Amino acid sequence: MSVVIRNFQKSDQDQVRKIILDGLAERFGPEFDPSYNKDLDDIYGYYVDRHHATVAVLEDQRQQLHDNEQPAIVGCGILLPLPAEDVYGTWCAEPESIKVDANSAGLSKMCRMMRLSVSADRRGQGLAKKMIRHLIEKARERQFDLILVETEVPWTSAVQIYKSEGFSVAEADRENIHYTYRL
């Protein structure tokens, strides 16, 4: 497989934004409104510069874009240090139960894994698992204690992958599932 994981670069902006928005449109259908995702208008500025997040991309070194010689981005993921100011309202709040549980367990350094997305034509190849494992390793390197992830119940592929990678359900209702991963 010629897919490698590397840090997001400003030149990746359009490809990564498209991958995430395409995935969300697929999940939410016709009612999806991309304008609610202002954080994606300047991924580097918002996540890397403002929040010191780790933003990683899956790059297919064999698949070339039609317009230039850059390899194609086929997936992405973000590791966001917490607490973080959500200027655009694109993240869900951490449930109070998770904060209390983490505090009582002495876990003070938390992060959120988010915006995990793989191009539709590349799913089923283990790329999401590869990205999750990469972000877990980055969280260890940055000495986080706990990774938080939120997904929606109908997103069965996301639910299955987080379970298979060792995430534990911290809180769930009919719509959302909050997972944790202790490092």
PDB file of C-alpha atoms in Angstrom:
ATOM      1  CA  MET A   1       0.000   0.000   0.000  1.00  0.00           C
ATOM      2  CA  SER A   2       1.429   3.368  -0.922  1.00  0.00           C
ATOM      3  CA  VAL A   3      -0.615   5.349   1.602  1.00  0.00           C
ATOM      4  CA  VAL A   4       1.417   7.259   4.187  1.00  0.00           C
ATOM      5  CA  ILE A   5       0.381   9.430   7.098  1.00  0.00           C
ATOM      6  CA  ARG A   6       1.920  12.862   7.385  1.00  0.00           C
ATOM      7  CA  ASN A   7       1.183  16.204   8.987  1.00  0.00           C
ATOM      8  CA  PHE A   8      -1.351  18.474   7.327  1.00  0.00           C
ATOM      9  CA  GLN A   9       0.124  21.255   5.186  1.00  0.00           C
ATOM     10  CA  LYS A  10      -1.631  24.428   4.086  1.00  0.00           C
ATOM     11  CA  SER A  11      -1.602  23.140   0.505  1.00  0.00           C
ATOM     12  CA  ASP A  12      -3.833  20.217   1.629  1.00  0.00           C
ATOM     13  CA  GLN A  13      -6.685  22.580   2.569  1.00  0.00           C
ATOM     14  CA  ASP A  14      -9.009  22.048  -0.411  1.00  0.00           C
ATOM     15  CA  GLN A  15      -8.607  18.272  -0.574  1.00  0.00           C
ATOM     16  CA  VAL A  16      -9.121  17.734   3.171  1.00  0.00           C
ATOM     17  CA  ARG A  17     -12.108  20.076   3.348  1.00  0.00           C
ATOM     18  CA  LYS A  18     -13.716  18.209   0.444  1.00  0.00           C
ATOM     19  CA  ILE A  19     -13.133  14.767   2.007  1.00  0.00           C
ATOM     20  CA  ILE A  20     -14.718  15.841   5.304  1.00  0.00           C
ATOM     21  CA  LEU A  21     -17.662  17.663   3.724  1.00  0.00           C
ATOM     22  CA  ASP A  22     -18.323  14.800   1.294  1.00  0.00           C
ATOM     23  CA  GLY A  23     -18.419  12.373   4.218  1.00  0.00           C
ATOM     24  CA  LEU A  24     -20.784  14.574   6.195  1.00  0.00           C
ATOM     25  CA  ALA A  25     -23.058  15.065   3.181  1.00  0.00           C
ATOM     26  CA  GLU A  26     -23.157  11.307   2.715  1.00  0.00           C
ATOM     27  CA  ARG A  27     -24.093  10.790   6.383  1.00  0.00           C
ATOM     28  CA  PHE A  28     -26.643  13.590   6.732  1.00  0.00           C
ATOM     29  CA  GLY A  29     -28.144  13.532   3.241  1.00  0.00           C
ATOM     30  CA  PRO A  30     -30.021  16.415   1.613  1.00  0.00           C
ATOM     31  CA  GLU A  31     -30.431  18.396   4.842  1.00  0.00           C
ATOM     32  CA  PHE A  32     -26.643  18.739   5.230  1.00  0.00           C
ATOM     33  CA  ASP A  33     -25.491  22.370   5.211  1.00  0.00           C
ATOM     34  CA  PRO A  34     -21.713  22.780   4.788  1.00  0.00           C
ATOM     35  CA  SER A  35     -21.905  26.379   6.036  1.00  0.00           C
ATOM     36  CA  TYR A  36     -22.140  25.015   9.610  1.00  0.00           C
ATOM     37  CA  ASN A  37     -18.547  23.803   9.307  1.00  0.00           C
ATOM     38  CA  LYS A  38     -16.643  27.101   9.373  1.00  0.00           C
ATOM     39  CA  ASP A  39     -13.690  25.375  11.064  1.00  0.00           C
ATOM     40  CA  LEU A  40     -12.962  23.757   7.703  1.00  0.00           C
ATOM     41  CA  ASP A  41     -12.530  27.070   5.878  1.00  0.00           C
ATOM     42  CA  ASP A  42      -8.993  27.422   7.278  1.00  0.00           C
ATOM     43  CA  ILE A  43      -7.985  24.100   8.806  1.00  0.00           C
ATOM     44  CA  TYR A  44      -4.387  25.094   9.439  1.00  0.00           C
ATOM     45  CA  GLY A  45      -5.247  28.449  10.985  1.00  0.00           C
ATOM     46  CA  TYR A  46      -8.089  27.145  13.118  1.00  0.00           C
ATOM     47  CA  TYR A  47      -6.697  23.829  14.315  1.00  0.00           C
ATOM     48  CA  VAL A  48      -2.905  24.035  14.079  1.00  0.00           C
ATOM     49  CA  ASP A  49      -2.233  27.725  14.765  1.00  0.00           C
ATOM     50  CA  ARG A  50      -5.114  28.515  17.126  1.00  0.00           C
ATOM     51  CA  HIS A  51      -5.529  25.221  19.022  1.00  0.00           C
ATOM     52  CA  HIS A  52      -2.133  23.505  18.557  1.00  0.00           C
ATOM     53  CA  ALA A  53      -3.915  20.421  17.256  1.00  0.00           C
ATOM     54  CA  THR A  54      -2.311  17.527  15.457  1.00  0.00           C
ATOM     55  CA  VAL A  55      -3.848  17.358  11.991  1.00  0.00           C
ATOM     56  CA  ALA A  56      -2.820  14.325   9.959  1.00  0.00           C
ATOM     57  CA  VAL A  57      -3.581  13.267   6.409  1.00  0.00           C
ATOM     58  CA  LEU A  58      -3.512   9.972   4.570  1.00  0.00           C
ATOM     59  CA  GLU A  59      -1.623  10.542   1.353  1.00  0.00           C
ATOM     60  CA  ASP A  60      -1.771   8.102  -1.547  1.00  0.00           C
ATOM     61  CA  GLN A  61       1.572   8.482  -3.225  1.00  0.00           C
ATOM     62  CA  ARG A  62       0.444   6.532  -6.289  1.00  0.00           C
ATOM     63  CA  GLN A  63      -2.804   8.366  -6.978  1.00  0.00           C
ATOM     64  CA  GLN A  64      -1.971  11.668  -8.642  1.00  0.00           C
ATOM     65  CA  LEU A  65      -4.359  14.581  -8.922  1.00  0.00           C
ATOM     66  CA  HIS A  66      -5.346  15.505 -12.461  1.00  0.00           C
ATOM     67  CA  ASP A  67      -4.290  19.146 -12.186  1.00  0.00           C
ATOM     68  CA  ASN A  68      -0.803  18.697 -10.729  1.00  0.00           C
ATOM     69  CA  GLU A  69       1.766  16.211  -9.583  1.00  0.00           C
ATOM     70  CA  GLN A  70       0.889  16.244  -5.873  1.00  0.00           C
ATOM     71  CA  PRO A  71      -0.229  12.943  -4.387  1.00  0.00           C
ATOM     72  CA  ALA A  72      -3.909  12.738  -3.491  1.00  0.00           C
ATOM     73  CA  ILE A  73      -5.148  13.050   0.071  1.00  0.00           C
ATOM     74  CA  VAL A  74      -7.518  10.150   0.797  1.00  0.00           C
ATOM     75  CA  GLY A  75      -8.202  10.685   4.503  1.00  0.00           C
ATOM     76  CA  CYS A  76      -7.607  12.816   7.565  1.00  0.00           C
ATOM     77  CA  GLY A  77      -7.968  13.091  11.315  1.00  0.00           C
ATOM     78  CA  ILE A  78      -7.487  15.680  14.055  1.00  0.00           C
ATOM     79  CA  LEU A  79      -6.281  15.400  17.635  1.00  0.00           C
ATOM     80  CA  LEU A  80      -7.478  18.509  19.480  1.00  0.00           C
ATOM     81  CA  PRO A  81      -6.047  19.365  22.929  1.00  0.00           C
ATOM     82  CA  LEU A  82      -8.736  20.152  25.526  1.00  0.00           C
ATOM     83  CA  PRO A  83     -10.009  22.453  26.769  1.00  0.00           C
ATOM     84  CA  ALA A  84     -10.347  24.360  23.519  1.00  0.00           C
ATOM     85  CA  GLU A  85     -12.502  27.311  22.563  1.00  0.00           C
ATOM     86  CA  ASP A  86     -15.045  26.243  19.952  1.00  0.00           C
ATOM     87  CA  VAL A  87     -15.561  29.490  18.066  1.00  0.00           C
ATOM     88  CA  TYR A  88     -17.878  28.055  15.414  1.00  0.00           C
ATOM     89  CA  GLY A  89     -19.916  25.563  17.430  1.00  0.00           C
ATOM     90  CA  THR A  90     -18.753  22.580  15.390  1.00  0.00           C
ATOM     91  CA  TRP A  91     -17.742  20.309  18.298  1.00  0.00           C
ATOM     92  CA  CYS A  92     -19.968  18.749  20.867  1.00  0.00           C
ATOM     93  CA  ALA A  93     -19.349  19.570  24.509  1.00  0.00           C
ATOM     94  CA  GLU A  94     -17.720  16.960  26.701  1.00  0.00           C
ATOM     95  CA  PRO A  95     -20.395  15.391  28.890  1.00  0.00           C
ATOM     96  CA  GLU A  96     -20.017  16.379  32.527  1.00  0.00           C
ATOM     97  CA  SER A  97     -19.856  12.690  33.513  1.00  0.00           C
ATOM     98  CA  ILE A  98     -16.669  12.243  31.465  1.00  0.00           C
ATOM     99  CA  LYS A  99     -15.057  15.294  33.059  1.00  0.00           C
ATOM    100  CA  VAL A 100     -15.988  14.065  36.551  1.00  0.00           C
ATOM    101  CA  ASP A 101     -14.786  10.503  35.854  1.00  0.00           C
ATOM    102  CA  ALA A 102     -11.515  11.754  34.358  1.00  0.00           C
ATOM    103  CA  ASN A 103     -10.964  14.108  37.268  1.00  0.00           C
ATOM    104  CA  SER A 104     -11.614  11.421  39.884  1.00  0.00           C
ATOM    105  CA  ALA A 105      -9.195   9.096  38.071  1.00  0.00           C
ATOM    106  CA  GLY A 106      -6.512  11.792  38.030  1.00  0.00           C
ATOM    107  CA  LEU A 107      -6.603  12.186  34.245  1.00  0.00           C
ATOM    108  CA  SER A 108      -5.946  15.838  33.675  1.00  0.00           C
ATOM    109  CA  LYS A 109      -4.642  16.056  30.122  1.00  0.00           C
ATOM    110  CA  MET A 110      -7.366  15.284  27.597  1.00  0.00           C
ATOM    111  CA  CYS A 111      -7.769  15.587  23.845  1.00  0.00           C
ATOM    112  CA  ARG A 112     -10.506  15.005  21.306  1.00  0.00           C
ATOM    113  CA  MET A 113     -10.114  12.834  18.211  1.00  0.00           C
ATOM    114  CA  MET A 114     -12.268  14.346  15.511  1.00  0.00           C
ATOM    115  CA  ARG A 115     -12.839  14.959  11.817  1.00  0.00           C
ATOM    116  CA  LEU A 116     -11.754  11.404  11.032  1.00  0.00           C
ATOM    117  CA  SER A 117     -12.699  10.835   7.415  1.00  0.00           C
ATOM    118  CA  VAL A 118     -11.683   8.588   4.529  1.00  0.00           C
ATOM    119  CA  SER A 119     -12.670   9.094   0.883  1.00  0.00           C
ATOM    120  CA  ALA A 120     -15.635   6.938  -0.073  1.00  0.00           C
ATOM    121  CA  ASP A 121     -13.652   5.134  -2.783  1.00  0.00           C
ATOM    122  CA  ARG A 122     -10.942   4.159  -0.283  1.00  0.00           C
ATOM    123  CA  ARG A 123     -13.057   2.827   2.585  1.00  0.00           C
ATOM    124  CA  GLY A 124     -12.767  -0.798   3.625  1.00  0.00           C
ATOM    125  CA  GLN A 125      -8.981  -0.817   3.238  1.00  0.00           C
ATOM    126  CA  GLY A 126      -8.068  -0.278   6.891  1.00  0.00           C
ATOM    127  CA  LEU A 127      -7.169   3.378   6.401  1.00  0.00           C
ATOM    128  CA  ALA A 128      -9.402   4.694   9.212  1.00  0.00           C
ATOM    129  CA  LYS A 129      -7.844   2.208  11.627  1.00  0.00           C
ATOM    130  CA  LYS A 130      -4.406   3.286  10.462  1.00  0.00           C
ATOM    131  CA  MET A 131      -5.314   6.926  11.150  1.00  0.00           C
ATOM    132  CA  ILE A 132      -6.818   6.131  14.570  1.00  0.00           C
ATOM    133  CA  ARG A 133      -3.680   4.230  15.593  1.00  0.00           C
ATOM    134  CA  HIS A 134      -1.518   7.095  14.374  1.00  0.00           C
ATOM    135  CA  LEU A 135      -3.513   9.642  16.378  1.00  0.00           C
ATOM    136  CA  ILE A 136      -3.382   7.429  19.483  1.00  0.00           C
ATOM    137  CA  GLU A 137       0.406   7.322  19.143  1.00  0.00           C
ATOM    138  CA  LYS A 138       0.534  11.119  18.715  1.00  0.00           C
ATOM    139  CA  ALA A 139      -1.599  11.482  21.861  1.00  0.00           C
ATOM    140  CA  ARG A 140       0.910   9.331  23.753  1.00  0.00           C
ATOM    141  CA  GLU A 141       3.809  11.415  22.416  1.00  0.00           C
ATOM    142  CA  ARG A 142       2.045  14.579  23.567  1.00  0.00           C
ATOM    143  CA  GLN A 143       1.474  12.929  26.966  1.00  0.00           C
ATOM    144  CA  PHE A 144      -2.311  13.065  26.963  1.00  0.00           C
ATOM    145  CA  ASP A 145      -4.096  10.913  29.550  1.00  0.00           C
ATOM    146  CA  LEU A 146      -7.406  10.461  27.770  1.00  0.00           C
ATOM    147  CA  ILE A 147      -8.779  10.667  24.239  1.00  0.00           C
ATOM    148  CA  LEU A 148     -12.438  11.586  23.752  1.00  0.00           C
ATOM    149  CA  VAL A 149     -14.452  10.771  20.649  1.00  0.00           C
ATOM    150  CA  GLU A 150     -18.072  11.534  19.840  1.00  0.00           C
ATOM    151  CA  THR A 151     -20.072   9.937  17.060  1.00  0.00           C
ATOM    152  CA  GLU A 152     -23.692   9.386  16.216  1.00  0.00           C
ATOM    153  CA  VAL A 153     -25.517   6.096  16.768  1.00  0.00           C
ATOM    154  CA  PRO A 154     -26.564   5.733  13.083  1.00  0.00           C
ATOM    155  CA  TRP A 155     -22.935   5.938  11.974  1.00  0.00           C
ATOM    156  CA  THR A 156     -22.484   2.208  12.439  1.00  0.00           C
ATOM    157  CA  SER A 157     -19.105   2.076  10.699  1.00  0.00           C
ATOM    158  CA  ALA A 158     -17.709   4.668  13.127  1.00  0.00           C
ATOM    159  CA  VAL A 159     -19.263   2.894  16.120  1.00  0.00           C
ATOM    160  CA  GLN A 160     -17.718  -0.415  15.038  1.00  0.00           C
ATOM    161  CA  ILE A 161     -14.268   0.969  14.373  1.00  0.00           C
ATOM    162  CA  TYR A 162     -13.948   2.777  17.704  1.00  0.00           C
ATOM    163  CA  LYS A 163     -15.048  -0.361  19.552  1.00  0.00           C
ATOM    164  CA  SER A 164     -12.603  -2.501  17.579  1.00  0.00           C
ATOM    165  CA  GLU A 165      -9.742  -0.109  18.390  1.00  0.00           C
ATOM    166  CA  GLY A 166     -10.338  -0.326  22.143  1.00  0.00           C
ATOM    167  CA  PHE A 167     -12.424   2.765  22.855  1.00  0.00           C
ATOM    168  CA  SER A 168     -14.908   2.434  25.726  1.00  0.00           C
ATOM    169  CA  VAL A 169     -18.413   3.861  25.770  1.00  0.00           C
ATOM    170  CA  ALA A 170     -18.477   6.603  28.391  1.00  0.00           C
ATOM    171  CA  GLU A 171     -21.971   7.869  27.738  1.00  0.00           C
ATOM    172  CA  ALA A 172     -24.647   7.200  25.145  1.00  0.00           C
ATOM    173  CA  ASP A 173     -28.200   8.182  24.307  1.00  0.00           C
ATOM    174  CA  ARG A 174     -30.428   7.562  21.299  1.00  0.00           C
ATOM    175  CA  GLU A 175     -28.447   9.931  19.085  1.00  0.00           C
ATOM    176  CA  ASN A 176     -24.836  10.187  20.287  1.00  0.00           C
ATOM    177  CA  ILE A 177     -22.122   7.979  21.694  1.00  0.00           C
ATOM    178  CA  HIS A 178     -19.176   9.401  23.620  1.00  0.00           C
ATOM    179  CA  TYR A 179     -16.098   7.174  23.742  1.00  0.00           C
ATOM    180  CA  THR A 180     -12.932   7.404  25.799  1.00  0.00           C
ATOM    181  CA  TYR A 181      -9.523   5.847  25.355  1.00  0.00           C
ATOM    182  CA  ARG A 182      -7.130   5.837  28.307  1.00  0.00           C
ATOM    183  CA  LEU A 183      -3.476   6.165  27.480  1.00  0.00           C
TER     184      LEU A 183
END
